[in-house]
């Protein structure tokens, strides 16, 4: 019974961490939009009907001594709020079921209705609410008209709790045509 409770706690902790990553209100580009077009009007919070989160992989191991779960090959986290896929997922715990860190490796992809994130490796640390995406890191926001805003770089660091991010080195921001009205009047 204790083992089942630990697994339940592990899965709950995993869900909380990935929700914080994928379903944050800010798509990471609010500052860029505000600088270009003035303050954006926030949309009302959308309620999502919850359902069971399903986590599948070809293999899963749990090391009790190290308090780490390792899911490998064809990892899929299917939640009402997001879908995460990767080659490997490491879930580090403090005690029996308190999440401390997630490490996601290989073809990392997280998506929901209007956001997509991808990279080669992602590390989420609960203590500081920080998500670090490295290797072909890309965040994409899709507006109601289907237009995509994209920020990409070698490394994207997102502080989930503070709703801020840093892209370094070689950041690139792609804004859809017609969305950069804030540039009007800058050039004669």
Coordinates of C-alpha atoms in Angstrom, one line a residue:
X1 CA 0.0 0.0 0.0
X2 CA 2.9 2.4 0.8
X3 CA 4.3 1.8 -2.6
X4 CA 1.0 2.6 -4.3
X5 CA 0.7 5.8 -2.3
X6 CA 4.2 6.8 -3.4
X7 CA 3.4 6.3 -7.1
X8 CA 0.2 8.2 -6.7
X9 CA 2.1 11.1 -5.1
X10 CA 4.8 10.9 -7.8
X11 CA 2.2 11.2 -10.6
X12 CA 0.4 14.0 -8.8
X13 CA 3.7 15.9 -8.4
X14 CA 4.5 15.4 -12.1
X15 CA 1.1 16.7 -13.1
X16 CA 1.5 19.9 -11.0
X17 CA 4.9 20.6 -12.3
X18 CA 4.0 20.2 -16.0
X19 CA 0.8 22.2 -15.6
X20 CA 2.9 25.1 -14.2
X21 CA 5.1 24.8 -17.3
X22 CA 2.5 24.4 -20.0
X23 CA -0.5 26.2 -18.8
X24 CA 0.9 29.5 -17.5
X25 CA -1.1 32.6 -18.4
X26 CA 1.8 34.4 -20.0
X27 CA 2.9 32.8 -23.3
X28 CA 6.4 34.3 -22.6
X29 CA 6.0 37.0 -25.1
X30 CA 3.8 39.5 -23.3
X31 CA 6.7 41.9 -22.7
X32 CA 7.6 41.9 -26.4
X33 CA 4.0 42.5 -27.4
X34 CA 3.6 45.3 -24.9
X35 CA 6.8 47.0 -26.2
X36 CA 5.6 46.7 -29.8
X37 CA 1.9 47.4 -29.5
X38 CA 1.1 48.7 -26.0
X39 CA -0.5 46.8 -23.2
X40 CA -2.5 43.8 -24.2
X41 CA -6.0 43.2 -22.8
X42 CA -6.1 40.0 -20.8
X43 CA -8.6 37.4 -21.7
X44 CA -10.8 35.9 -19.1
X45 CA -9.4 32.7 -17.5
X46 CA -10.8 29.6 -19.3
X47 CA -12.0 26.7 -17.2
X48 CA -10.8 23.3 -18.3
X49 CA -12.8 20.2 -17.3
X50 CA -10.3 18.0 -15.4
X51 CA -9.9 14.3 -16.2
X52 CA -7.4 11.7 -15.2
X53 CA -3.8 12.3 -16.3
X54 CA -2.4 9.4 -18.2
X55 CA 1.4 8.8 -18.3
X56 CA 2.7 6.1 -20.6
X57 CA 6.2 5.0 -21.6
X58 CA 7.8 1.8 -22.8
X59 CA 9.6 1.4 -19.4
X60 CA 9.4 2.9 -15.9
X61 CA 11.7 2.4 -13.0
X62 CA 11.7 3.9 -9.5
X63 CA 14.8 4.1 -7.3
X64 CA 13.6 4.3 -3.6
X65 CA 17.1 5.1 -2.3
X66 CA 17.6 8.1 -4.7
X67 CA 13.8 9.0 -4.8
X68 CA 13.8 9.3 -8.6
X69 CA 11.5 7.8 -11.2
X70 CA 12.8 7.2 -14.7
X71 CA 10.4 6.8 -17.6
X72 CA 12.0 5.9 -20.9
X73 CA 11.1 5.5 -24.6
X74 CA 7.9 7.0 -26.0
X75 CA 7.0 9.0 -22.9
X76 CA 3.6 10.6 -23.2
X77 CA 1.9 12.7 -20.5
X78 CA -1.7 13.2 -21.5
X79 CA -3.6 15.7 -19.4
X80 CA -6.7 17.8 -20.1
X81 CA -4.5 21.0 -20.0
X82 CA -1.5 19.8 -22.1
X83 CA 0.3 16.9 -23.8
X84 CA 4.0 16.3 -23.2
X85 CA 6.1 13.9 -25.2
X86 CA 9.8 13.0 -24.9
X87 CA 12.3 10.2 -25.0
X88 CA 13.0 10.2 -21.2
X89 CA 11.6 11.8 -18.1
X90 CA 13.3 11.9 -14.7
X91 CA 11.1 12.8 -11.7
X92 CA 13.2 13.7 -8.6
X93 CA 11.4 13.7 -5.3
X94 CA 12.1 15.0 -1.8
X95 CA 10.8 12.6 0.8
X96 CA 8.2 10.2 -0.5
X97 CA 6.1 12.3 -2.9
X98 CA 7.1 16.0 -3.0
X99 CA 8.5 17.0 -6.4
X100 CA 11.8 18.8 -6.4
X101 CA 12.8 18.6 -10.1
X102 CA 11.9 17.3 -13.5
X103 CA 14.4 16.5 -16.2
X104 CA 12.9 15.8 -19.7
X105 CA 15.3 14.6 -22.4
X106 CA 15.1 14.0 -26.1
X107 CA 12.6 15.4 -28.6
X108 CA 10.8 17.3 -25.8
X109 CA 7.4 18.7 -26.9
X110 CA 4.7 20.3 -24.8
X111 CA 1.4 21.6 -26.3
X112 CA -2.0 22.8 -25.5
X113 CA -4.7 24.5 -27.6
X114 CA -2.7 27.6 -28.4
X115 CA 0.8 27.1 -27.2
X116 CA 3.7 24.8 -28.3
X117 CA 7.1 24.4 -26.8
X118 CA 10.0 22.2 -28.0
X119 CA 13.6 21.6 -27.2
X120 CA 16.2 18.9 -26.8
X121 CA 16.3 19.1 -22.9
X122 CA 14.2 20.8 -20.3
X123 CA 14.8 21.0 -16.6
X124 CA 12.1 22.3 -14.2
X125 CA 13.1 23.1 -10.6
X126 CA 10.2 23.6 -8.2
X127 CA 12.2 25.5 -5.5
X128 CA 12.6 28.6 -7.7
X129 CA 9.8 27.9 -10.3
X130 CA 12.4 27.8 -13.1
X131 CA 12.2 26.0 -16.4
X132 CA 15.3 25.9 -18.5
X133 CA 14.9 24.7 -22.1
X134 CA 18.1 24.1 -24.1
X135 CA 19.0 22.8 -27.6
X136 CA 16.7 24.1 -30.4
X137 CA 14.5 25.8 -27.8
X138 CA 11.3 27.3 -29.2
X139 CA 8.1 28.7 -27.8
X140 CA 5.1 29.3 -30.1
X141 CA 1.9 31.1 -29.4
X142 CA -1.0 30.8 -31.8
X143 CA -3.6 33.6 -31.8
X144 CA -7.3 33.2 -32.5
X145 CA -6.7 33.8 -36.2
X146 CA -4.1 31.1 -36.4
X147 CA -1.1 33.4 -36.6
X148 CA 2.0 32.3 -34.8
X149 CA 4.3 34.3 -32.7
X150 CA 7.6 32.5 -32.0
X151 CA 10.5 33.1 -29.7
X152 CA 13.6 30.8 -30.1
X153 CA 17.1 30.6 -29.0
X154 CA 19.9 28.2 -27.7
X155 CA 18.6 28.5 -24.2
X156 CA 15.2 29.8 -22.9
X157 CA 14.8 30.2 -19.1
X158 CA 11.3 30.8 -17.8
X159 CA 10.5 31.8 -14.2
X160 CA 7.0 30.4 -14.1
X161 CA 6.0 32.1 -10.8
X162 CA 7.3 35.5 -12.0
X163 CA 6.0 35.2 -15.5
X164 CA 9.2 36.3 -17.1
X165 CA 11.8 34.7 -19.4
X166 CA 15.3 35.1 -20.7
X167 CA 16.5 33.9 -24.1
X168 CA 20.2 33.6 -24.6
X169 CA 22.3 33.5 -26.7
X170 CA 21.1 34.3 -30.2
X171 CA 17.4 35.0 -29.4
X172 CA 15.0 35.4 -32.3
X173 CA 11.4 36.8 -32.0
X174 CA 9.1 36.3 -34.9
X175 CA 5.9 38.4 -34.9
X176 CA 3.1 37.8 -37.4
X177 CA 2.6 40.4 -40.2
X178 CA 0.3 43.2 -39.1
X179 CA 0.9 42.5 -35.4
X180 CA 3.7 45.1 -35.1
X181 CA 1.5 48.2 -35.1
X182 CA 3.7 49.6 -32.4
X183 CA 6.4 50.2 -35.0
X184 CA 4.3 52.8 -36.8
X185 CA 5.8 56.3 -36.6
X186 CA 9.3 55.1 -35.8
X187 CA 10.5 55.6 -39.3
X188 CA 9.9 58.7 -41.4

